[in-house]
Amino acid sequence: MDRRTPLAEDATQPGRSLEPWLNESDALTAALRAGSRDFAEGLGGPTTAFALVRAERLGVAVVDRGGALLFANDAWRQAVAGADLDREAMAAVIANGGRRTVLIDHGPAMVGRSTAVFAAVGLARQWALPEEALSWMEDDRAAAVILVVGALSAAQVLADVCAAFGLTDLQTRVAIGLVRAGDVRGAAAEAGVSYQTARKVAFDAMRRVGAPRITGLIERLVRLSFGVWPQGEAGAAELTDVWGLSVRQASLALRIAEGASRAEAAAAAGMSEATAKKELEVVFQVMGVHSAAALARAVTEARALALITDATHDEAQLHNDLVEPLGLFQRPDGSQVAYSDYGPRSGRPVLILHSSSASRPAPSRLVAALQAQGFRPLSLDRPGFGLSDPHPDRARWRSDPFDAAVDDVKLLLAQLKLKRVDIIARGGAQVATAMAQTAPQIMGRVLLVNPDPASASHTRRRGPVGALQEAYMRHPDLIEGLVKLVASNLSSSQSRRIMLKAVESSPLDLAIFADPRNMADYRRGFRLFATGRISGYVAEQTAIHHWTCPPLSDVGHWRVLLSRHDFLHDPDRTYEVWRDILPQARFDWVEDGSRLMVMSHADLVARTLAEAADPP
């Protein structure tokens, strides 16, 4: 039998398939060290949200110290609709201050639950509430405020979407019919008008929305119904970022949530039922549900949670695994930066720096552990990562992407009106050192977790990740082509296999990925790479090979946690490199720690930051 080498000239070669990188990585690494560039054959060349729910959906009530109503608007009365409120939670807030978030179950007759927040009057005065409620809060008898948002049906949200575009009542009916039926004839039947009328109204709606085709109108309505403003291709990327869904999957989810059968949803989306079945399997997996009813409940509740979060400026501390919080702001040149603010606003702000192989979403256990220690976790997509545009000064960014990233950190602090922020680098330690050299005044406590040394200082490379890093170091001109190869294989079915293959030499990391929550968190971190947004990764992987840093002074308050079992780098070599850079910092070894320590030891990471000293 002809046994082919990993660099053979056929369809299995690394430039055309990821399989050799996964299954023959050691042989590839050896070939690369021998000077081979055969892997380049077949590589492609280089290339150059928010919640939308109308304010009147928010129900507000003001109560006195005995829990009696002083004021309640119509939306509150409709949302509560005779349901029993959590009197114990309300009494605790009245007695002790603070806030409590609860879900009100209306029984099987209603889809979804209402989200309620009880808060002391003093806390709620800064929230975005109706003027009438704010005036009642100044009453001497007022003790607490109750916010309620009922589960929002797909029809309600689609109506809100149409209102946001300024569509007339008839245009709204036809537009909703288009989403439900998928074509003008079906929309006419839904709206109760003739085909000719529906066709004319649909074209009027297209002009108002700015969609060149009927399919474009439907796509924009679907995106916005999931809280993502339609901005060309960026809109599709934001839908993936916030919900983990493609536009096609979101379209199916919306129709199923409205009660359509799988066959009806498939026909409206213009796909076969077999294709719809596969897409819905992904939707159910991403949304963490097992039935159409549960999907409808999850979608409607998530929209309600988004409105509560907006109204309370994130103070409600809602824990919803489905939606990654998304904030956007613009740089002075008009380009976009994306960030997440996990709250609460009363916490001590800490910026979590992501690694170059991930983007903004932070591990949920780390977020929870930091919040339990009194912190307010923040995260930021660095230039070219996730939903952040590349840095406007392209030459400077490509030369030193870590230094350029500090500009966005400064802008984030200005956006959030913060003077200083603590730092946790789960990767991204190079950005922390750049901040220390150019903007130390904005840094509070600093904790580096398994910081990466420069690639040239690696003394061991194992497995698929090691083979790719060897290729990056020896052939930096081919990094982008290699990244595209990997990104093209990041489908939901492939990503789990790739992740497990990458850590197969580390039993501790395999055990971490055995927890579905950790696996889901890790996948959230890199899923936007699959949409082709890879420029930040390319810039940082190119720069890391020649990165150096002089010894830093005034870092005696910095802390460094190093794992004894890091499959990617030699821990002793990592210690030597970073001890030279941070001669005054405190280093601690975690004997049972591995590469993914921020997941397995989230409480230790949060506690270490809480115990760290403030800068002098």
Coordinates of C-alpha atoms in Angstrom, one line a residue:
M1 CA 0.0 0.0 0.0
D2 CA 1.3 3.5 -0.9
R3 CA 1.6 5.3 2.4
R4 CA 1.7 9.1 1.5
T5 CA 3.7 11.6 3.4
P6 CA 1.9 14.5 5.2
L7 CA 3.1 16.8 2.5
A8 CA 2.1 14.8 -0.5
E9 CA 0.8 16.5 -3.6
D10 CA -2.9 15.5 -3.4
A11 CA -6.2 16.6 -1.9
T12 CA -5.1 15.6 1.6
Q13 CA -2.2 17.9 1.7
P14 CA -2.3 20.6 4.4
G15 CA -2.9 23.5 2.0
R16 CA -6.2 21.9 1.0
S17 CA -7.3 20.0 4.0
L18 CA -7.0 20.4 7.8
E19 CA -6.7 16.6 8.3
P20 CA -2.9 16.4 8.1
W21 CA -2.6 19.2 10.7
L22 CA -4.9 17.2 13.0
N23 CA -3.7 13.7 12.4
E24 CA 0.0 14.0 11.4
S25 CA 1.0 17.1 13.2
D26 CA 4.3 15.8 14.6
A27 CA 5.4 14.8 11.1
L28 CA 4.4 18.2 9.7
T29 CA 6.3 20.0 12.5
A30 CA 9.5 17.9 11.6
A31 CA 9.0 18.7 7.9
L32 CA 8.6 22.4 8.6
R33 CA 11.8 22.4 10.7
A34 CA 13.6 20.8 7.8
G35 CA 12.6 23.9 5.7
S36 CA 9.6 22.5 3.8
R37 CA 7.1 24.9 2.2
D38 CA 5.1 22.2 0.5
F39 CA 2.2 22.9 2.9
A40 CA 1.6 26.2 1.1
E41 CA 0.2 24.4 -2.0
G42 CA -3.5 25.1 -2.2
L43 CA -3.7 27.8 0.4
G44 CA -5.8 30.8 -0.5
G45 CA -4.2 34.2 -1.1
P46 CA -4.4 37.2 1.3
T47 CA -7.4 39.5 1.4
T48 CA -7.6 42.8 2.3
A49 CA -26.6 45.2 19.0
F50 CA -28.2 46.2 20.9
A51 CA -31.7 45.3 22.1
L52 CA -34.5 46.8 20.1
V53 CA -37.7 46.7 22.1
R54 CA -40.1 49.7 22.4
A55 CA -40.0 51.5 25.8
E56 CA -43.7 51.0 26.4
R57 CA -43.1 47.3 26.8
L58 CA -41.5 48.1 30.2
G59 CA -43.8 47.8 33.1
V60 CA -43.0 49.9 36.2
A61 CA -44.5 50.0 39.7
V62 CA -43.6 52.0 42.8
V63 CA -44.4 50.5 46.2
D64 CA -44.3 51.8 49.8
R65 CA -42.5 50.1 52.7
G66 CA -45.5 47.8 53.2
G67 CA -45.4 46.7 49.6
A68 CA -48.6 48.6 48.7
L69 CA -48.8 50.0 45.2
L70 CA -48.3 53.8 44.9
F71 CA -48.1 53.8 41.1
A72 CA -48.2 51.2 38.3
N73 CA -48.4 51.8 34.5
D74 CA -50.6 49.8 32.1
A75 CA -47.6 47.7 30.9
W76 CA -46.9 46.6 34.4
R77 CA -50.6 45.5 35.0
Q78 CA -50.7 43.6 31.7
A79 CA -47.3 41.9 32.3
V80 CA -48.2 40.8 35.9
A81 CA -51.8 39.9 35.0
G82 CA -52.7 38.4 38.3
A83 CA -49.5 36.4 38.8
D84 CA -48.1 36.1 42.3
L85 CA -45.1 38.3 42.8
D86 CA -42.2 37.1 44.9
R87 CA -43.2 38.9 48.2
E88 CA -40.1 37.6 50.0
A89 CA -37.8 39.1 47.4
M90 CA -39.7 42.4 47.5
A91 CA -39.6 42.5 51.4
A92 CA -35.8 41.8 51.3
V93 CA -35.2 44.7 49.0
I94 CA -37.4 47.1 51.0
A95 CA -35.6 46.1 54.2
N96 CA -32.0 45.8 53.0
G97 CA -31.8 47.9 49.8
G98 CA -30.1 46.6 46.7
R99 CA -32.0 44.6 44.0
R100 CA -33.3 41.2 43.2
T101 CA -34.2 39.6 39.8
V102 CA -36.8 36.9 39.5
L103 CA -38.8 35.2 36.8
I104 CA -42.6 35.1 37.0
D105 CA -44.1 31.9 35.5
H106 CA -47.6 32.4 34.1
G107 CA -48.3 28.8 33.6
P108 CA -48.5 26.5 30.5
A109 CA -51.1 28.8 28.8
M110 CA -48.4 31.4 28.1
V111 CA -45.2 31.1 26.2
G112 CA -42.3 32.4 28.2
R113 CA -42.0 34.0 31.6
S114 CA -42.0 37.6 32.7
T115 CA -38.7 39.0 34.1
A116 CA -39.1 41.2 37.2
V117 CA -36.5 43.3 39.0
F118 CA -37.1 44.6 42.6
A119 CA -34.9 47.5 43.5
A120 CA -34.6 50.1 46.2
V121 CA -35.7 53.6 45.1
G122 CA -32.2 55.1 45.6
L123 CA -30.7 52.6 43.2
A124 CA -33.4 52.9 40.5
R125 CA -33.3 56.7 40.3
Q126 CA -30.6 56.5 37.7
W127 CA -32.4 54.0 35.5
A128 CA -34.0 54.8 32.2
L129 CA -37.6 54.8 33.4
P130 CA -40.8 56.7 32.3
E131 CA -41.0 60.2 33.7
E132 CA -44.2 59.4 35.6
A133 CA -42.5 56.6 37.5
L134 CA -39.5 58.8 38.2
S135 CA -41.7 61.5 39.7
W136 CA -43.5 58.9 41.9
M137 CA -40.1 57.8 43.2
E138 CA -39.7 61.2 44.8
D139 CA -42.7 60.6 47.0
D140 CA -41.7 60.2 50.7
R141 CA -43.6 57.0 50.9
A142 CA -41.8 55.3 48.0
A143 CA -39.5 52.5 49.1
A144 CA -39.0 50.2 46.1
V145 CA -39.5 50.0 42.3
I146 CA -40.6 46.9 40.4
L147 CA -39.8 46.5 36.7
V148 CA -41.5 43.8 34.7
V149 CA -41.2 42.8 31.1
G150 CA -43.5 40.2 29.8
A151 CA -42.3 37.5 27.4
L152 CA -42.3 39.2 24.0
S153 CA -43.8 37.2 21.1
A154 CA -42.3 37.1 17.7
A155 CA -45.2 39.1 16.4
Q156 CA -44.7 41.8 19.0
V157 CA -41.0 42.1 18.2
L158 CA -41.6 42.1 14.4
A159 CA -44.1 44.9 14.9
D160 CA -41.4 46.8 16.9
V161 CA -38.9 46.2 14.1
C162 CA -41.3 47.7 11.6
A163 CA -42.0 50.7 13.8
A164 CA -38.2 51.3 14.0
F165 CA -38.1 51.5 10.2
G166 CA -41.2 53.8 10.2
L167 CA -43.4 51.5 8.3
T168 CA -47.1 52.2 8.0
D169 CA -49.7 49.8 9.5
L170 CA -50.3 48.1 6.0
Q171 CA -46.5 47.9 5.3
T172 CA -46.1 46.3 8.7
R173 CA -48.7 43.7 8.1
V174 CA -47.2 42.8 4.7
A175 CA -43.7 42.8 6.1
I176 CA -44.6 40.4 8.9
G177 CA -46.4 38.3 6.3
L178 CA -43.2 38.2 4.2
V179 CA -41.2 36.9 7.2
R180 CA -43.8 34.3 8.0
A181 CA -44.5 33.1 4.5
G182 CA -41.3 33.9 2.6
D183 CA -43.0 35.3 -0.5
V184 CA -45.4 38.0 -1.6
R185 CA -48.3 35.7 -2.3
G186 CA -48.1 34.3 1.2
A187 CA -47.7 37.8 2.6
A188 CA -50.8 38.9 0.8
A189 CA -52.8 36.1 2.4
E190 CA -51.3 36.9 5.9
A191 CA -52.2 40.6 5.5
G192 CA -55.6 40.0 4.0
V193 CA -54.9 42.0 0.8
S194 CA -54.6 41.2 -2.9
Y195 CA -51.4 40.0 -4.4
Q196 CA -51.1 43.2 -6.4
T197 CA -51.5 45.4 -3.3
A198 CA -49.0 43.3 -1.3
R199 CA -46.5 43.5 -4.1
K200 CA -46.7 47.3 -4.3
V201 CA -46.6 47.7 -0.5
A202 CA -43.6 45.3 -0.2
F203 CA -41.7 47.4 -2.7
D204 CA -42.5 50.6 -0.8
A205 CA -41.3 48.9 2.4
M206 CA -38.1 47.8 0.6
R207 CA -37.3 51.4 -0.3
R208 CA -37.9 52.6 3.2
V209 CA -35.7 49.8 4.7
G210 CA -33.0 50.1 2.1
A211 CA -33.2 46.6 0.8
P212 CA -32.7 45.9 -2.9
R213 CA -34.7 42.7 -3.0
I214 CA -37.5 40.9 -1.1
T215 CA -35.1 38.5 0.4
G216 CA -33.0 41.4 1.6
L217 CA -36.0 42.9 3.3
I218 CA -36.8 39.6 5.0
E219 CA -33.2 39.2 6.2
R220 CA -33.1 42.7 7.7
L221 CA -36.3 42.2 9.6
V222 CA -35.1 38.8 10.9
R223 CA -31.8 40.3 12.1
L224 CA -33.4 43.2 13.8
S225 CA -35.9 41.0 15.5
F226 CA -33.0 39.3 17.2
G227 CA -31.7 42.7 18.3
V228 CA -29.1 43.2 15.6
W229 CA -29.2 46.4 13.5
P230 CA -28.8 45.5 9.8
Q231 CA -25.5 46.9 8.6
G232 CA -24.6 44.9 5.5
E233 CA -22.3 42.0 6.1
A234 CA -21.5 43.3 9.6
G235 CA -25.1 42.6 10.5
A236 CA -24.7 38.9 9.8
A237 CA -21.5 38.9 11.8
E238 CA -23.2 40.5 14.8
L239 CA -26.0 38.0 14.6
T240 CA -23.4 35.3 14.9
D241 CA -21.5 37.1 17.7
V242 CA -24.5 37.8 19.9
W243 CA -26.7 34.7 19.3
G244 CA -24.3 32.2 17.7
L245 CA -26.7 31.9 14.7
S246 CA -26.4 32.5 11.0
V247 CA -29.1 34.6 9.3
R248 CA -30.7 31.4 7.9
Q249 CA -30.7 29.7 11.3
A250 CA -32.2 32.8 12.9
S251 CA -34.9 32.9 10.2
L252 CA -35.9 29.3 11.0
A253 CA -35.8 29.9 14.7
L254 CA -38.1 33.0 14.4
R255 CA -40.6 31.0 12.3
I256 CA -40.6 28.0 14.6
A257 CA -41.0 30.3 17.6
E258 CA -44.1 31.7 15.9
G259 CA -45.6 28.2 15.7
A260 CA -44.7 27.2 12.2
S261 CA -44.0 23.5 11.5
R262 CA -40.6 22.5 10.3
A263 CA -42.0 22.0 6.8
E264 CA -43.7 25.4 6.8
A265 CA -40.5 27.1 8.1
A266 CA -38.4 25.4 5.5
A267 CA -40.7 26.4 2.7
A268 CA -40.8 30.1 3.9
A269 CA -37.0 30.1 4.1
G270 CA -36.6 28.6 0.6
M271 CA -34.8 25.4 1.6
S272 CA -35.6 21.7 1.7
E273 CA -37.1 20.2 4.9
A274 CA -34.0 18.0 5.2
T275 CA -31.7 21.1 5.2
A276 CA -34.0 22.8 7.7
K277 CA -33.8 19.8 10.0
K278 CA -30.0 20.0 10.0
E279 CA -30.0 23.8 10.6
L280 CA -32.6 23.5 13.4
E281 CA -30.4 20.9 15.1
V282 CA -27.7 23.5 15.3
V283 CA -30.2 26.1 16.5
F284 CA -31.5 23.8 19.3
Q285 CA -27.9 23.1 20.3
V286 CA -26.8 26.8 20.4
M287 CA -30.0 27.8 22.2
G288 CA -29.8 24.9 24.7
V289 CA -33.3 23.6 24.0
H290 CA -34.9 20.4 22.9
S291 CA -38.3 21.4 21.5
A292 CA -40.0 24.1 19.4
A293 CA -41.9 25.2 22.5
A294 CA -38.7 25.6 24.5
L295 CA -37.2 27.5 21.6
A296 CA -40.1 29.9 21.5
R297 CA -39.7 30.4 25.3
A298 CA -36.0 31.0 25.1
V299 CA -36.2 33.5 22.3
T300 CA -39.0 35.5 23.9
E301 CA -37.4 35.5 27.3
A302 CA -34.0 36.6 25.9
R303 CA -35.6 39.6 24.3
A304 CA -37.3 40.6 27.6
L305 CA -34.0 40.2 29.4
A306 CA -32.3 42.5 26.9
L307 CA -34.9 45.3 27.6
I308 CA -34.5 45.0 31.4
T309 CA -30.7 45.1 31.0
D310 CA -30.9 48.2 28.9
A311 CA -33.3 50.0 31.2
T312 CA -31.3 49.3 34.4
H313 CA -27.9 50.0 32.8
D314 CA -26.8 46.4 33.5
E315 CA -27.5 46.8 37.2
A316 CA -30.0 43.9 37.1
Q317 CA -27.2 41.3 36.7
L318 CA -29.3 39.1 34.5
H319 CA -27.7 35.7 33.9
N320 CA -28.7 34.6 30.5
D321 CA -26.4 32.1 28.8
L322 CA -27.9 32.7 25.3
V323 CA -26.9 36.3 24.7
E324 CA -23.4 37.7 24.9
P325 CA -23.7 41.4 26.0
L326 CA -22.8 43.6 23.1
G327 CA -21.8 47.3 23.2
L328 CA -20.6 49.3 20.2
F329 CA -18.9 52.6 20.0
Q330 CA -17.0 54.5 17.3
R331 CA -13.4 55.6 17.0
P332 CA -12.8 59.3 16.0
D333 CA -12.5 58.1 12.4
G334 CA -15.9 56.4 12.5
S335 CA -14.7 52.8 12.6
Q336 CA -16.4 50.4 15.1
V337 CA -15.2 48.9 18.4
A338 CA -17.2 46.1 20.2
Y339 CA -17.2 45.4 23.9
S340 CA -19.1 43.5 26.6
D341 CA -20.1 44.9 30.0
Y342 CA -21.2 42.1 32.2
G343 CA -22.1 44.3 35.1
P344 CA -22.9 45.3 37.7
R345 CA -22.1 49.0 37.3
S346 CA -21.5 49.3 41.0
G347 CA -18.6 46.7 40.8
R348 CA -14.9 47.5 40.5
P349 CA -14.2 47.4 36.7
V350 CA -11.8 44.8 35.4
L351 CA -10.9 44.4 31.7
I352 CA -10.4 40.8 30.6
L353 CA -7.9 40.7 27.7
H354 CA -8.6 37.8 25.3
S355 CA -5.9 35.7 23.7
S356 CA -5.1 36.0 20.0
S357 CA -7.0 32.8 19.3
A358 CA -10.2 34.1 20.7
S359 CA -12.3 37.2 20.8
R360 CA -14.4 39.2 23.3
P361 CA -16.7 36.6 25.0
A362 CA -15.3 35.8 28.4
P363 CA -15.7 32.4 30.1
S364 CA -18.9 32.4 32.1
R365 CA -17.4 30.8 35.2
L366 CA -14.7 33.5 35.2
V367 CA -17.3 36.3 34.9
A368 CA -19.4 34.8 37.7
A369 CA -16.3 34.4 40.0
L370 CA -15.3 38.0 39.4
Q371 CA -18.8 39.3 40.1
A372 CA -18.8 37.3 43.3
Q373 CA -15.6 39.1 44.4
G374 CA -17.2 42.5 43.7
F375 CA -15.9 43.1 40.3
R376 CA -17.5 44.4 37.1
P377 CA -16.1 42.4 34.3
L378 CA -15.5 44.1 30.9
S379 CA -14.1 42.7 27.7
L380 CA -13.1 44.2 24.4
D381 CA -12.6 43.0 20.8
R382 CA -9.1 44.2 19.9
P383 CA -8.6 45.8 16.5
G384 CA -9.5 43.3 13.8
F385 CA -11.0 40.8 16.2
G386 CA -14.7 39.9 16.5
L387 CA -16.8 42.9 15.7
S388 CA -14.1 45.5 16.0
D389 CA -12.8 47.0 12.8
P390 CA -9.0 47.0 12.1
H391 CA -7.1 50.0 13.6
P392 CA -7.3 53.1 11.4
D393 CA -3.5 53.5 11.3
R394 CA -2.9 50.3 9.4
A395 CA 0.9 50.7 9.2
R396 CA 1.2 51.2 13.0
W397 CA -1.2 48.4 13.7
R398 CA 0.6 45.8 11.5
S399 CA 3.9 46.9 13.0
D400 CA 2.8 46.6 16.7
P401 CA -0.8 45.5 17.1
F402 CA -0.4 45.3 20.9
D403 CA 0.5 48.9 21.2
A404 CA -2.2 50.0 18.8
A405 CA -4.8 48.1 20.9
V406 CA -4.1 50.4 23.8
D407 CA -5.9 53.2 21.9
D408 CA -9.2 51.3 22.1
V409 CA -8.8 50.6 25.8
K410 CA -8.5 54.3 26.4
L411 CA -11.6 54.9 24.2
L412 CA -13.5 52.2 26.2
L413 CA -12.7 53.9 29.5
A414 CA -13.9 57.2 28.1
Q415 CA -17.1 55.6 26.8
L416 CA -17.8 54.1 30.2
K417 CA -16.6 57.2 32.1
L418 CA -13.9 55.3 33.9
K419 CA -10.5 56.6 34.9
R420 CA -8.8 53.3 35.7
V421 CA -9.4 49.6 35.2
D422 CA -7.9 46.4 36.6
I423 CA -6.5 44.0 34.1
I424 CA -6.7 40.2 33.7
A425 CA -4.8 38.9 30.7
R426 CA -5.9 35.4 29.7
G427 CA -3.6 35.6 26.8
G428 CA -3.1 39.1 25.6
A429 CA -0.3 39.8 28.1
Q430 CA 1.6 41.7 25.4
V431 CA -1.2 44.3 25.4
A432 CA -0.9 44.6 29.2
T433 CA 2.9 45.4 28.8
A434 CA 2.1 47.9 26.1
M435 CA -0.3 49.6 28.4
A436 CA 2.3 49.7 31.2
Q437 CA 4.7 51.5 28.8
T438 CA 2.3 54.0 27.3
A439 CA -0.6 54.4 29.6
P440 CA 0.2 53.2 33.1
Q441 CA -2.1 55.8 34.7
I442 CA -5.2 53.9 33.5
M443 CA -4.1 50.5 35.0
G444 CA -5.1 49.3 38.4
R445 CA -4.4 45.8 39.6
V446 CA -2.9 43.5 37.0
L447 CA -3.0 39.7 36.8
L448 CA -1.5 37.7 34.0
V449 CA -2.7 34.1 33.6
N450 CA -0.3 31.8 31.6
P451 CA 1.2 34.6 29.6
D452 CA 2.6 33.6 26.2
P453 CA 6.3 34.1 25.5
A454 CA 7.4 35.3 22.0
S455 CA 7.0 32.5 19.5
A456 CA 10.7 32.4 18.8
S457 CA 11.4 31.5 22.4
H458 CA 9.2 28.3 22.3
T459 CA 11.3 25.3 23.1
R460 CA 8.6 22.7 22.4
R461 CA 5.7 22.5 20.0
R462 CA 3.3 19.6 20.1
G463 CA 0.1 18.6 18.4
P464 CA -1.9 20.6 15.8
V465 CA -1.5 24.0 17.6
G466 CA 2.3 23.4 17.7
A467 CA 2.5 22.5 14.1
L468 CA 0.6 25.7 13.1
Q469 CA 2.8 27.8 15.3
E470 CA 5.9 26.3 13.7
A471 CA 4.5 27.2 10.3
Y472 CA 3.6 30.7 11.5
M473 CA 7.2 31.3 12.8
R474 CA 9.0 30.0 9.7
H475 CA 6.6 31.3 7.1
P476 CA 4.9 34.4 8.4
D477 CA 3.9 35.4 4.8
L478 CA 1.5 32.4 4.8
I479 CA -0.2 33.0 8.1
E480 CA -3.3 34.4 6.6
G481 CA -3.8 31.5 4.2
L482 CA -3.4 29.0 7.0
V483 CA -5.8 30.9 9.2
K484 CA -8.4 30.8 6.4
L485 CA -7.9 27.1 6.1
V486 CA -8.6 26.6 9.8
A487 CA -11.5 29.1 9.8
S488 CA -13.2 27.3 6.9
N489 CA -13.3 24.2 9.0
L490 CA -14.9 25.8 12.1
S491 CA -18.5 24.6 11.5
S492 CA -20.4 23.4 14.5
S493 CA -19.8 19.8 13.6
Q494 CA -16.1 20.2 13.1
S495 CA -15.2 22.7 15.9
R496 CA -15.6 20.3 18.8
R497 CA -13.4 17.7 17.1
I498 CA -10.7 20.4 16.4
M499 CA -10.8 21.6 20.0
L500 CA -10.4 18.1 21.4
K501 CA -7.7 17.2 19.0
A502 CA -5.8 20.4 19.9
V503 CA -5.6 19.5 23.6
E504 CA -5.4 15.7 23.3
S505 CA -1.9 15.7 24.9
S506 CA -3.3 17.3 28.0
P507 CA -5.6 15.1 30.2
L508 CA -6.4 18.1 32.4
D509 CA -7.6 20.2 29.5
L510 CA -9.6 17.3 28.0
A511 CA -11.3 17.0 31.4
I512 CA -12.1 20.8 31.2
F513 CA -13.7 20.3 27.8
A514 CA -15.8 17.4 29.1
D515 CA -17.9 20.0 30.8
P516 CA -20.4 21.3 28.2
R517 CA -20.4 24.7 29.7
N518 CA -16.6 25.1 29.2
M519 CA -16.9 23.7 25.7
A520 CA -19.7 26.2 24.8
D521 CA -17.7 29.1 26.3
Y522 CA -14.6 28.3 24.3
R523 CA -16.5 27.9 21.1
R524 CA -18.2 31.3 21.7
G525 CA -14.7 32.8 21.8
F526 CA -13.7 31.9 18.3
R527 CA -17.0 31.5 16.4
L528 CA -16.6 34.8 14.6
F529 CA -13.4 33.5 12.9
A530 CA -15.7 31.3 10.9
T531 CA -17.3 34.4 9.4
G532 CA -13.9 35.4 8.0
R533 CA -13.1 38.1 10.5
I534 CA -9.4 37.1 11.0
S535 CA -7.4 40.2 10.4
G536 CA -6.7 40.8 14.1
Y537 CA -5.5 37.2 14.6
V538 CA -3.2 37.5 11.5
A539 CA -1.7 40.8 12.8
E540 CA -1.0 39.5 16.3
Q541 CA 0.4 36.1 15.2
T542 CA 2.7 37.9 12.8
A543 CA 3.9 40.3 15.4
I544 CA 4.4 37.8 18.2
H545 CA 7.3 36.2 16.5
H546 CA 9.5 39.2 16.8
W547 CA 7.9 40.7 20.0
T548 CA 10.3 41.8 22.7
C549 CA 9.7 43.8 25.9
P550 CA 12.3 45.5 28.1
P551 CA 12.2 45.0 31.8
L552 CA 9.4 47.0 33.3
S553 CA 9.6 49.1 36.4
D554 CA 6.9 49.9 39.0
V555 CA 5.3 46.4 38.5
G556 CA 5.7 45.2 42.1
H557 CA 1.9 45.0 42.4
W558 CA 1.5 42.8 39.4
R559 CA 0.6 39.1 39.9
V560 CA 1.3 36.2 37.5
L561 CA -0.3 32.7 37.7
L562 CA 1.6 29.9 35.9
S563 CA 0.3 26.4 35.3
R564 CA 2.6 23.5 35.8
H565 CA 0.8 21.6 33.0
D566 CA 0.7 23.9 30.0
F567 CA 0.8 21.7 26.9
L568 CA 1.4 24.7 24.6
H569 CA 4.6 26.2 26.3
D570 CA 7.3 24.9 28.5
P571 CA 6.3 26.4 31.9
D572 CA 9.9 26.8 33.1
R573 CA 10.8 28.7 29.9
T574 CA 7.7 30.9 30.2
Y575 CA 8.7 31.7 33.8
E576 CA 12.3 32.7 32.7
V577 CA 11.0 35.0 29.9
W578 CA 8.4 36.8 32.1
R579 CA 10.7 37.0 35.1
D580 CA 13.1 39.1 33.0
I581 CA 10.2 41.3 31.9
L582 CA 8.6 41.7 35.3
P583 CA 11.5 41.4 37.8
Q584 CA 9.4 42.9 40.7
A585 CA 6.2 41.0 40.1
R586 CA 4.9 38.1 42.2
F587 CA 4.8 34.7 40.4
D588 CA 2.7 31.8 41.7
W589 CA 2.6 28.3 40.4
V590 CA -0.6 26.4 40.2
E591 CA 0.4 22.8 40.6
D592 CA -2.8 21.3 39.2
G593 CA -3.3 24.0 36.6
S594 CA -3.3 23.6 32.8
R595 CA -3.5 25.7 29.7
L596 CA -7.2 26.5 30.3
M597 CA -6.8 27.5 33.9
V598 CA -9.2 30.5 33.6
M599 CA -12.0 28.0 33.2
S600 CA -10.9 25.3 35.7
H601 CA -9.6 27.7 38.4
A602 CA -11.9 30.7 37.8
D603 CA -12.4 31.2 41.6
L604 CA -8.6 31.2 42.2
V605 CA -8.1 33.8 39.4
A606 CA -10.8 36.1 40.8
R607 CA -9.5 35.7 44.4
T608 CA -5.9 36.4 43.3
L609 CA -7.0 39.7 41.7
A610 CA -9.1 40.6 44.7
E611 CA -6.1 40.1 47.0
A612 CA -3.6 41.9 44.7
A613 CA -2.3 45.3 45.7
D614 CA -3.3 48.5 44.1
P615 CA -0.6 50.4 42.2
P616 CA 1.5 52.8 44.2

